Coordinates of C-alpha atoms in Angstrom, one line a residue:
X889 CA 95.2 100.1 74.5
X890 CA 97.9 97.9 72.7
X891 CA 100.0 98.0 75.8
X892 CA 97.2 97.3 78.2
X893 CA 96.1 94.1 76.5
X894 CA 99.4 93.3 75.6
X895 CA 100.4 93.1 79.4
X896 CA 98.1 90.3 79.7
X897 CA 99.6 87.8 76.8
X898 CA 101.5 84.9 77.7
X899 CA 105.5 85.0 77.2
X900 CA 106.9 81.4 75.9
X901 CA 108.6 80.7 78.8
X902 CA 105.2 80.8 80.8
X903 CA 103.4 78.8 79.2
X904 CA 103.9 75.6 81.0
X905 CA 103.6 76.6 84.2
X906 CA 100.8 78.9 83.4
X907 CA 99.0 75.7 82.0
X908 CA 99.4 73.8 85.3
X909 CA 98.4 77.4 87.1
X910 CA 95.3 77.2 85.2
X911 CA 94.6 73.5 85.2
X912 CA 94.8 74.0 89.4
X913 CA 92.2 76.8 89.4
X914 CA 89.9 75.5 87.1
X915 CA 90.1 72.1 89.1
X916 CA 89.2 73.9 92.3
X917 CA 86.3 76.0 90.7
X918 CA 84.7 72.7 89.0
X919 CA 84.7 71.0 92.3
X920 CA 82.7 73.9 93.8
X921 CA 80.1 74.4 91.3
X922 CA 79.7 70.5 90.9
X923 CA 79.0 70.9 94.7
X924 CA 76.2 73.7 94.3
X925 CA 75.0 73.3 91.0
X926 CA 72.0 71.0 91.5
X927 CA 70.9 73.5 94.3
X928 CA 71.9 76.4 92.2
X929 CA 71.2 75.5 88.2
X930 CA 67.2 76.2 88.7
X931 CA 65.8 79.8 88.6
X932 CA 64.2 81.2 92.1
X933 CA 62.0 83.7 93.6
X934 CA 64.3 84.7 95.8
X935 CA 68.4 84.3 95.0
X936 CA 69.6 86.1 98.2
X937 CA 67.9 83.8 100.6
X938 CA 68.5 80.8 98.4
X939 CA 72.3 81.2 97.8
X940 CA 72.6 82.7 101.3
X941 CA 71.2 79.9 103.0
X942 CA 72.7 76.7 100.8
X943 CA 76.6 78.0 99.9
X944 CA 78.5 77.3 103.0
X945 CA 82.6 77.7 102.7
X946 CA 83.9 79.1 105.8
X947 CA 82.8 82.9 106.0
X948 CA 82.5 83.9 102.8
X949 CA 80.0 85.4 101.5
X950 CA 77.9 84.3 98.2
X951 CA 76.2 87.4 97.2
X952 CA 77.9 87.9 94.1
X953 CA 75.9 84.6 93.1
X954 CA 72.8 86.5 94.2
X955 CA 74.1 89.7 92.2
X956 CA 74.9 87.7 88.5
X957 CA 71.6 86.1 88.8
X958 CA 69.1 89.4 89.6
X959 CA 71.1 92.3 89.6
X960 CA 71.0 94.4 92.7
X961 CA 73.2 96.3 95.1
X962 CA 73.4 93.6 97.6
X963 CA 77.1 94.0 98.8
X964 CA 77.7 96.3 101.3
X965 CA 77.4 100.1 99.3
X966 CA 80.4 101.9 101.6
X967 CA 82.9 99.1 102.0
X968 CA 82.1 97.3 97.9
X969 CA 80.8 100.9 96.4
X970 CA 81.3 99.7 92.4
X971 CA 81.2 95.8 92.6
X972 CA 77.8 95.6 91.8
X973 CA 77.8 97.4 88.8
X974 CA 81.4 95.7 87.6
X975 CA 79.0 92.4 87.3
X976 CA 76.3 94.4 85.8
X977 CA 77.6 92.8 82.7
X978 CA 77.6 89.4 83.4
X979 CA 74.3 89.7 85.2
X980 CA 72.9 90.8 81.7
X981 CA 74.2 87.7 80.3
X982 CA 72.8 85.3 82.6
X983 CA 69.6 86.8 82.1
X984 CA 69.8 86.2 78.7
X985 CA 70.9 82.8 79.1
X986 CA 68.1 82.0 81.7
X987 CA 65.1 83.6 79.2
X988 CA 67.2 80.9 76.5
X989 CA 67.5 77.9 78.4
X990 CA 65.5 78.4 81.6
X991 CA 68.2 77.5 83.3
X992 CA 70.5 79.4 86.2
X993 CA 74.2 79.7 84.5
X994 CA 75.7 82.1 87.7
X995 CA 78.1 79.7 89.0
X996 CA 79.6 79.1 85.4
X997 CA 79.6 83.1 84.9
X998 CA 81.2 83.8 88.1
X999 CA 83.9 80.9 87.7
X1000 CA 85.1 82.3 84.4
X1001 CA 85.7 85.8 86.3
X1002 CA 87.4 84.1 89.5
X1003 CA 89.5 81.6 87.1
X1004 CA 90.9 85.0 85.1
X1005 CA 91.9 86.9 87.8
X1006 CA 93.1 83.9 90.1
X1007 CA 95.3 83.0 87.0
X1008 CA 96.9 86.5 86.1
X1009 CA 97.0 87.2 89.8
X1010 CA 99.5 84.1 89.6
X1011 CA 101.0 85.3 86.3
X1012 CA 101.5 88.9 87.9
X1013 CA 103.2 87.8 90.6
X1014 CA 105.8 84.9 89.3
X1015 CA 106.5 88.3 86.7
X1016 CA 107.3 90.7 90.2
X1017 CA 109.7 87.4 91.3
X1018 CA 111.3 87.2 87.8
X1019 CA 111.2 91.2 85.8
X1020 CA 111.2 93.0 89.6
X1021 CA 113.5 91.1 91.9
X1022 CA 115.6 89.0 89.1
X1023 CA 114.9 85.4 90.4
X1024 CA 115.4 82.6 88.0
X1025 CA 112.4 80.9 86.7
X1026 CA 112.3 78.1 88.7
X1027 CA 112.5 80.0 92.2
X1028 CA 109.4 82.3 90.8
X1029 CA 107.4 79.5 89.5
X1030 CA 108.4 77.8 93.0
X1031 CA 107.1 81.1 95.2
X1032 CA 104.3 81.3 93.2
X1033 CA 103.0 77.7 93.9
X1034 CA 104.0 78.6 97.7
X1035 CA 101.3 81.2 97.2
X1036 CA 98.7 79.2 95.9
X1037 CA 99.4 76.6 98.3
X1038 CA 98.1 79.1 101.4
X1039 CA 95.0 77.6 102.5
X1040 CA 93.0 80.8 102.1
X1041 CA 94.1 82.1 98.3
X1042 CA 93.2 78.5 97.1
X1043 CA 89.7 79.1 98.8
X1044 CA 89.6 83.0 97.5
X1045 CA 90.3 81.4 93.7
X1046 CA 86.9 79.5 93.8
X1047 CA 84.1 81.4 95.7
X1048 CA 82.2 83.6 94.5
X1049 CA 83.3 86.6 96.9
X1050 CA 85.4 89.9 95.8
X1051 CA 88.6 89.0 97.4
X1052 CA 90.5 87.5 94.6
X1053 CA 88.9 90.5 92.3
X1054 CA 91.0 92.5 95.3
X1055 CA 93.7 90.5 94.9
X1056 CA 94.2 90.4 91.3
X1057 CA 94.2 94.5 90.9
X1058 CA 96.6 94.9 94.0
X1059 CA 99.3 92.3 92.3
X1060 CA 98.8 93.8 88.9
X1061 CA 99.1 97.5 91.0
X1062 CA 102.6 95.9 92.5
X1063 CA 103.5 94.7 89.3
X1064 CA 102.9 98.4 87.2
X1065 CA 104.7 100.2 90.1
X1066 CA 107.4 97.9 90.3
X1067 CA 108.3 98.6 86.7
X1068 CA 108.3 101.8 87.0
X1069 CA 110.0 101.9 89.8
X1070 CA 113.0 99.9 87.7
X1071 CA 112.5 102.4 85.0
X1072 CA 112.6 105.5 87.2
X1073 CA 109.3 106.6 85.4
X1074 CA 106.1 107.9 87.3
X1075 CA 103.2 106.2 88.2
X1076 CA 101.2 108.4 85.4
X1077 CA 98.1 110.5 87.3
X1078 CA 95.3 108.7 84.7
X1079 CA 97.5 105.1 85.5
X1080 CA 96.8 106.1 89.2
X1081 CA 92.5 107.1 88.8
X1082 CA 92.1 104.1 86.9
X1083 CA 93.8 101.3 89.5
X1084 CA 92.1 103.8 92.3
X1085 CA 88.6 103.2 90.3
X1086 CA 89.0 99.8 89.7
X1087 CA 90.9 98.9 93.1
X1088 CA 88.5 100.7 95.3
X1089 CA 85.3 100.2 93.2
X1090 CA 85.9 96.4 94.4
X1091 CA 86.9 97.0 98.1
X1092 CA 87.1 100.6 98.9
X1093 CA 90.0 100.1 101.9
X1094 CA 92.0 99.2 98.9
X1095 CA 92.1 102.4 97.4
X1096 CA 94.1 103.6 99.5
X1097 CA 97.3 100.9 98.3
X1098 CA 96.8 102.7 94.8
X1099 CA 97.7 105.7 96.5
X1100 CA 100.6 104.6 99.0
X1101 CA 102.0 103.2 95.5
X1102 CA 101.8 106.3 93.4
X1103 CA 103.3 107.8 96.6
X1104 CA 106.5 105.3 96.4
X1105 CA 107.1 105.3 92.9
X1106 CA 106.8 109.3 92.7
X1107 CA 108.0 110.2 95.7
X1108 CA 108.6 114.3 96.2
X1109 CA 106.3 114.8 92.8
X1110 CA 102.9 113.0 94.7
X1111 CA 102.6 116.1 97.1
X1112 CA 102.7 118.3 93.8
X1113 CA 99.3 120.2 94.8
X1114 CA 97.7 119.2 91.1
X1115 CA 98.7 116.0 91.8
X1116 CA 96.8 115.9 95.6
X1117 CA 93.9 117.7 93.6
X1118 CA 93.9 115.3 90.9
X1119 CA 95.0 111.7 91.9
X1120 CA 93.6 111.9 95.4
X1121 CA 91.4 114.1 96.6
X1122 CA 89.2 114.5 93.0
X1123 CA 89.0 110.8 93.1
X1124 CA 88.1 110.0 96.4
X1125 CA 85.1 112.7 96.5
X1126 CA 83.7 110.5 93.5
X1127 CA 83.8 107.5 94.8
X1128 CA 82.4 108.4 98.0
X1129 CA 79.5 110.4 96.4
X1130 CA 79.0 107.6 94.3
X1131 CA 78.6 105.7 97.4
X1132 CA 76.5 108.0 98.5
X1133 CA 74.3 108.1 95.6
X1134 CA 74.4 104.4 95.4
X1135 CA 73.0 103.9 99.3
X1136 CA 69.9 106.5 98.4
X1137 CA 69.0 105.0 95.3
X1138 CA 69.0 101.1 96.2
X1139 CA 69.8 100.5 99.8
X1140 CA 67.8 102.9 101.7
X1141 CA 64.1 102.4 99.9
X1142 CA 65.0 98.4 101.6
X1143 CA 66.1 100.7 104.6
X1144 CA 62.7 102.1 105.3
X1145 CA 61.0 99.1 104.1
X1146 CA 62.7 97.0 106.7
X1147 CA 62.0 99.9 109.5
X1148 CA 58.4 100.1 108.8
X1149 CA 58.0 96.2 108.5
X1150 CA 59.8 96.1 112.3
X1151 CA 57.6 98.8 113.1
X1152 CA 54.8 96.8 112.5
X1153 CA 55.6 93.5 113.8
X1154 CA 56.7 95.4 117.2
X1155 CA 52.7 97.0 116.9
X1156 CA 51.1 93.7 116.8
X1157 CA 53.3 91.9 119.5
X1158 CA 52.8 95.1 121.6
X1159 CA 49.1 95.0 121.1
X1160 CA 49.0 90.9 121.8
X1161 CA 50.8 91.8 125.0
X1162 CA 48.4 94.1 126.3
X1163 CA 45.3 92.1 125.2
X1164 CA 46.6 89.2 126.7
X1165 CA 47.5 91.3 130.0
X1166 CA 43.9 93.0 129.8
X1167 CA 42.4 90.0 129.8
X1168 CA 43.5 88.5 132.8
X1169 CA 45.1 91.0 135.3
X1170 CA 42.6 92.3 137.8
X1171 CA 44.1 96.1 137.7
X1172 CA 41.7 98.9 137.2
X1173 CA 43.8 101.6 137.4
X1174 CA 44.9 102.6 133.7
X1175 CA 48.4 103.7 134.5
X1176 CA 48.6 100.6 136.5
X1177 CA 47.3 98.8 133.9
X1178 CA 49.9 100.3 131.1
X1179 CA 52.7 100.1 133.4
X1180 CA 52.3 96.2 134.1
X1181 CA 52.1 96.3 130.4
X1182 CA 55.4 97.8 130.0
X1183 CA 57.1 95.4 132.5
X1184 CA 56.3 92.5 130.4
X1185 CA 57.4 94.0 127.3
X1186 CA 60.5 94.8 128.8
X1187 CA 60.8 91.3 130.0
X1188 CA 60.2 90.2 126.6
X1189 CA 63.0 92.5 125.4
X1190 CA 65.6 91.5 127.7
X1191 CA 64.9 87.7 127.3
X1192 CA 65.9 88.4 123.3
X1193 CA 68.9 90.1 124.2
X1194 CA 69.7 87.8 126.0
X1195 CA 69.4 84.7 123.7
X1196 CA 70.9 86.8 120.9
X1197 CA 74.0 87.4 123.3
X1198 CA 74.2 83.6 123.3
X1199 CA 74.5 83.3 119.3
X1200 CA 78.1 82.5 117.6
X1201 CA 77.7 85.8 115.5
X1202 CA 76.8 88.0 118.6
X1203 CA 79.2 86.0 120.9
X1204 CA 82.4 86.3 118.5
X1205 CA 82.6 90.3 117.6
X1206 CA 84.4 91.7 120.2
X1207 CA 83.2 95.1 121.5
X1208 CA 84.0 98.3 118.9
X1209 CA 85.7 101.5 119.7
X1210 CA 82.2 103.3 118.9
X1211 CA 78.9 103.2 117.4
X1212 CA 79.0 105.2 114.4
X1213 CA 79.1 104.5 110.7
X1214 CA 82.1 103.2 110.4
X1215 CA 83.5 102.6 114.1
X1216 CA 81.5 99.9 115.0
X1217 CA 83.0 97.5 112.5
X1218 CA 85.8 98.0 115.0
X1219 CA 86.9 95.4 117.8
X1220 CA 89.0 96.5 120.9
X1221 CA 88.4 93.3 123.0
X1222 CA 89.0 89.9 121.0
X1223 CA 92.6 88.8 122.1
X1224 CA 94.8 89.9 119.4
X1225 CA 97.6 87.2 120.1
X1226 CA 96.4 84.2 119.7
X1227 CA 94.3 85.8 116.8
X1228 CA 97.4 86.3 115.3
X1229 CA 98.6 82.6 115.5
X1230 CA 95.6 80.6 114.9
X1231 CA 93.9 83.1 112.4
X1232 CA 96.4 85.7 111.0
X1233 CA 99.7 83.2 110.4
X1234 CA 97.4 79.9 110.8
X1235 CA 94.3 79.3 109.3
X1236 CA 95.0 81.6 106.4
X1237 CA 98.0 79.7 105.7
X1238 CA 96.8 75.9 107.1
X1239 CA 93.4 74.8 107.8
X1240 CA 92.3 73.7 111.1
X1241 CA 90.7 70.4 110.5
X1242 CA 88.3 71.3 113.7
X1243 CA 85.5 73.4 112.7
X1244 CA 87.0 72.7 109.4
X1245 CA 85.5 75.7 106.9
X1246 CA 82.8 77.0 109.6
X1247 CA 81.5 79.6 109.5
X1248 CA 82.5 82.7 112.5
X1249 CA 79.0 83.8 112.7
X1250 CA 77.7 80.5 112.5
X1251 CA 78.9 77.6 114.5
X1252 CA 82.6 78.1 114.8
X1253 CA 84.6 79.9 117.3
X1254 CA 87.6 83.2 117.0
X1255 CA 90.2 80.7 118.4
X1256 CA 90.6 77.1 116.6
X1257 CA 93.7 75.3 117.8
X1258 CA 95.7 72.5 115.8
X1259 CA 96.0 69.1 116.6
X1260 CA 99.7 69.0 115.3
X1261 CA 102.9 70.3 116.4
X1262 CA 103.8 70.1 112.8
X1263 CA 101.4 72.7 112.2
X1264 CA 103.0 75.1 114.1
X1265 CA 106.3 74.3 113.0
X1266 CA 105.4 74.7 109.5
X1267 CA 104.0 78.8 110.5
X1268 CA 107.2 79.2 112.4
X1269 CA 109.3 78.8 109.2
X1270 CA 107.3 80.5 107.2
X1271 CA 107.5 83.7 109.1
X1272 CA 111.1 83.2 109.7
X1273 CA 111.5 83.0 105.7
X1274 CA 109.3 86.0 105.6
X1275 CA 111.2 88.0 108.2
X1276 CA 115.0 87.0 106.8
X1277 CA 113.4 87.9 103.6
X1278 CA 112.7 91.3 104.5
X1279 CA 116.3 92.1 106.2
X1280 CA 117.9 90.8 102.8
X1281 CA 115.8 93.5 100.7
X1282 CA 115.6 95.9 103.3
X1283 CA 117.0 98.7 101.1
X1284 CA 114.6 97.8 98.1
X1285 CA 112.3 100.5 97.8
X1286 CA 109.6 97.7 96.1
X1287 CA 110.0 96.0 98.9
X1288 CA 108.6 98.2 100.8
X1289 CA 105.8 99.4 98.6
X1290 CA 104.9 95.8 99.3
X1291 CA 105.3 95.8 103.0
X1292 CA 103.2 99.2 103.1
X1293 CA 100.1 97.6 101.9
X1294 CA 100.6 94.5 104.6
X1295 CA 101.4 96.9 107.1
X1296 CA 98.0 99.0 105.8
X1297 CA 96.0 96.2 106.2
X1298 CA 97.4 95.2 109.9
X1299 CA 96.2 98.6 111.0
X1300 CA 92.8 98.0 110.2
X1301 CA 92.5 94.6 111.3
X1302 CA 94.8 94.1 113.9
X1303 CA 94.9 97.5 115.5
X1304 CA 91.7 98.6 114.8
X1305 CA 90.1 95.5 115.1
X1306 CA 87.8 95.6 111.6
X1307 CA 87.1 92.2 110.4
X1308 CA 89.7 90.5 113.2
X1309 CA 87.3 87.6 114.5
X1310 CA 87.7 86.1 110.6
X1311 CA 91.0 88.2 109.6
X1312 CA 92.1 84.8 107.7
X1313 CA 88.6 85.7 105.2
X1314 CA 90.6 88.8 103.9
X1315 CA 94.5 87.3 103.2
X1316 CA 93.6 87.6 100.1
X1317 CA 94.5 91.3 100.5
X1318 CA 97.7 90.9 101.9
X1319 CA 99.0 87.6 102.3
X1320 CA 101.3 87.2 98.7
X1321 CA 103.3 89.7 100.2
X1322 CA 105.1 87.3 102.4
X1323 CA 106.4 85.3 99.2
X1324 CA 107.5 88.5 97.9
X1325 CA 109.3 88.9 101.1
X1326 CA 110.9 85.8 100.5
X1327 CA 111.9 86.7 97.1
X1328 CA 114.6 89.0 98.1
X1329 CA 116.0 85.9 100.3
X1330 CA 116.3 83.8 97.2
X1331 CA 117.6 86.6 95.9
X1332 CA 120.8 87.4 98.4
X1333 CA 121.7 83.1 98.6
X1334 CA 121.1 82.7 94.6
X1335 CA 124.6 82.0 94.3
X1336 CA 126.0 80.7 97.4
X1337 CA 125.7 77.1 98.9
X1338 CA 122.4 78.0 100.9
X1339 CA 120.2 78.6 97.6
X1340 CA 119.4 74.3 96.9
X1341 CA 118.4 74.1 100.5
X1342 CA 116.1 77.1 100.4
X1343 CA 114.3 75.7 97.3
X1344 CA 114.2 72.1 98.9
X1345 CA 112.9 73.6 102.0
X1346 CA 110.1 76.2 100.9
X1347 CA 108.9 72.8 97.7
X1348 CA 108.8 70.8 101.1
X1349 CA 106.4 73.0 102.6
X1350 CA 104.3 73.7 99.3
X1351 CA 103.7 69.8 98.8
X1352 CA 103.1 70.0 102.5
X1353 CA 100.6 72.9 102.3
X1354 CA 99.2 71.6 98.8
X1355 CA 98.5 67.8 100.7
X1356 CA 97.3 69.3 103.7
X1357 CA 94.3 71.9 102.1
X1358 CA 93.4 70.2 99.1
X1359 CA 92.9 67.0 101.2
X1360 CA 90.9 68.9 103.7
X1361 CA 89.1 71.0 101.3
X1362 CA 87.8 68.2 99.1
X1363 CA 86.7 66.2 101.8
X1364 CA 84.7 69.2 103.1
X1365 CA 82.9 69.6 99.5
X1366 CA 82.3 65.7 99.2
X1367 CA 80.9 65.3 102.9

């Protein structure tokens, strides 16, 4: 227990940029509470509706608002399986408060939780740059603010959505494998179920990144069969039957309740339709009768669908691979290129300041363009940084435990297609692996002529970044 909480203190020469770390996320969480909070600081009758309906920041999603203030398995139970029962807790304590004060404290609850993990995701990270790949100081603190200067991990550090949870337990997961991997020690099986619990229990495509690094940093010894029983196949039964479990006992009693209640708003539109065509058709036949019936409430039918075909959230997922459980989150027909500049490598990185923060499913479209040529310019460097950063560390087997969760993640949403018409929502997952790319870069020119010029070039494109999203992103919140 000592070394597990110990992990988390603060070494000497951290604490000043830690402070400034912690200053920036705490600045970014106050300005979106002080946006919400006279919406938000008033009990309800209905939180879903009400947080669903006001808290608008790009795609994400506000239900863990919904969750601290009435606890309920409102995420998704297959893709989120334990998140609602990780803010059990907290949900107890705003409850409290609330029966105290009468008043809603959620967005105060959930801050504290995003600033921790937003901080000691930073913390984490600046410690793979400096104890993993041996940069100095500086050149960590420096990647780190290149990190927190991408447009969608400043977002992720502020809303109340799981993905800087995710992010926090896949840096810390880097970080623990990392060291072992220095040490030559194994990733420990009950090191392993935890991060699995933990990671997966937040965002269950995750788990699978606890695995790949058990599979790195033990290599020959993770297809021991005890360690297949134990580490993967004993843990991902649980989860999934907790899943499982989880979808009978809370989601599907709503299930039925919401098929029965369709059932019986389709019985009284059906029978207004055949009163009204009763009344004033001159049929007497009853099959005739029935059958004109029919024709208007196909009419009826196709006239929704075809309205709902016209909608933003209809109109931008692309067409999946199948309709089953889990392929039809898939999408084989949005274009993947320019998804890859625009959303992939742009908006996660830079805003577009058209359609600035809308939301996919709402009002704004798959493809956004910039204005700027410097915005392009400013992608184009960063992915030449990222790609000459993995050629110099090519032969570091962190490296690519890193690149093995990216290239994880580009499977699913680039290949597959799950999520792509808002990839930029999920960098959260995957995008500090490009600064950890870059690392090994700094690494190979540390002490050679090219090493001021890197660090003059990559602070140029933070204060860039920084000017460019903060600017946008407060003028959003104060409009």
């Amino acid at each position: 227990m000592k070394r597990i909480i110990g992990i988390f203190k603060i070494r000497h020469e951290e604490r000043w940029a830690a402070l400034v770390a912690m200053l920036y996320i705490v600045a970014l969480n106050a300005m979106v509470i002080a946006q919400y909070i006279q919406q938000f600081i008033n009990s309800s009758d209905n939180y879903k509706r009400l947080f669903t309906r006001t808290f608008h920041i790009s795609g994400f999603d506000p239900l863990t608002y919904a969750v601290v203030s009435d606890w309920d398995a409102y995420y998704n139970i297959y893709r989120h399986p334990l998140l609602a029962f990780f803010w059990w807790l907290p949900a107890q304590l705003n409850r409290g408060l609330m029966a105290l004060t009468g008043y809603n404290f959620v967005q105060f609850i959930v801050a504290f939780v995003l600033v921790f993990c937003a901080f000691y995701a930073f913390i984490f990270l600046c410690r793979i740059f400096r104890d993993i790949i041996h940069l100095p100081w500086i050149d960590s603190w420096l990647l780190g603010a290149l990190t927190y200067s991408f447009a969608l991990i400043m977002l992720s550090s502020c809303v109340p959505d799981h993905f800087i949870l995710s992010m926090f337990m896949l840096v810390l997961t880097l970080y623990v494998a990392g060291r072992k991997i220095q040490s030559k020690n194994s990733l420990s099986r009950w090191q392993t179920i935890l991060l699995f619990f933990i990671t997966a229990g937040i965002s269950l495509n995750n788990g699978i990144k606890v695995l790949l690094a058990n599979l790195f940093v033990n290599g020959k010894r993770f297809w021991h069969p005890v360690n297949i029983l134990l580490v993967v196949l004993l843990p991902c039964a649980i989860i999934w039957g907790t899943a499982r479990w989880e979808w009978k006992i809370y989601e599907k009693p709503k299930y039925a309740a919401r098929q029965q209640k369709r059932a019986e708003v389709d019985s009284i539109r059906q029978a207004r339709v055949a009163k009204a065509f009763r009344d004033t058709t001159r049929l007497k036949d009853s099959a005739a009768i029935q059958a004109g019936i029919q024709r208007v409430l196909n009419k009826q039918v196709a006239a929704r669908q075809a309205r709902n075909n016209k909608k933003p959230w209809r109109k931008n997922i692309g067409k999946p691979i199948a309709h089953g459980e889990f392929s039809q989150w898939t999408d084989v027909t949005t274009a993947r290129w320019p998804s890859i500049v625009e959303n992939l490598l742009g908006e996660s990185i830079q805003l577009h300041s058209d359609y600035l923060l809308k939301d996919n499913l709402v009002s704004r479209p798959v493809i956004v363009k910039y204005r700027f040529a410097i915005n392009y310019i400013i992608e184009a460097l960063l992915v030449v940084l990222f790609l000459v950063g993995i050629w110099c560390g090519r032969r570091s087997r962190f490296l690519w435990l890193a690149l093995s969760f990216l290239a994880f993640d580009m499977l699913i949403h680039v290949v597959l297609g799950f999520g792509i018409n808002e990839i930029y929502i999920m960098s959260a997952h995957w995008l500090f692996v490009f600064p950890i790319a870059m690392g090994y870069l700094f690494k190979k020119v540390s002490n050679g002529k090219l090493h001021i010029p890197l660090r003059l070039t990559v602070l140029t494109i933070v204060l860039f970044l920084m000017a460019w999203n903060g600017s946008l992103f407060v003028g959003y919140l104060l409009n």
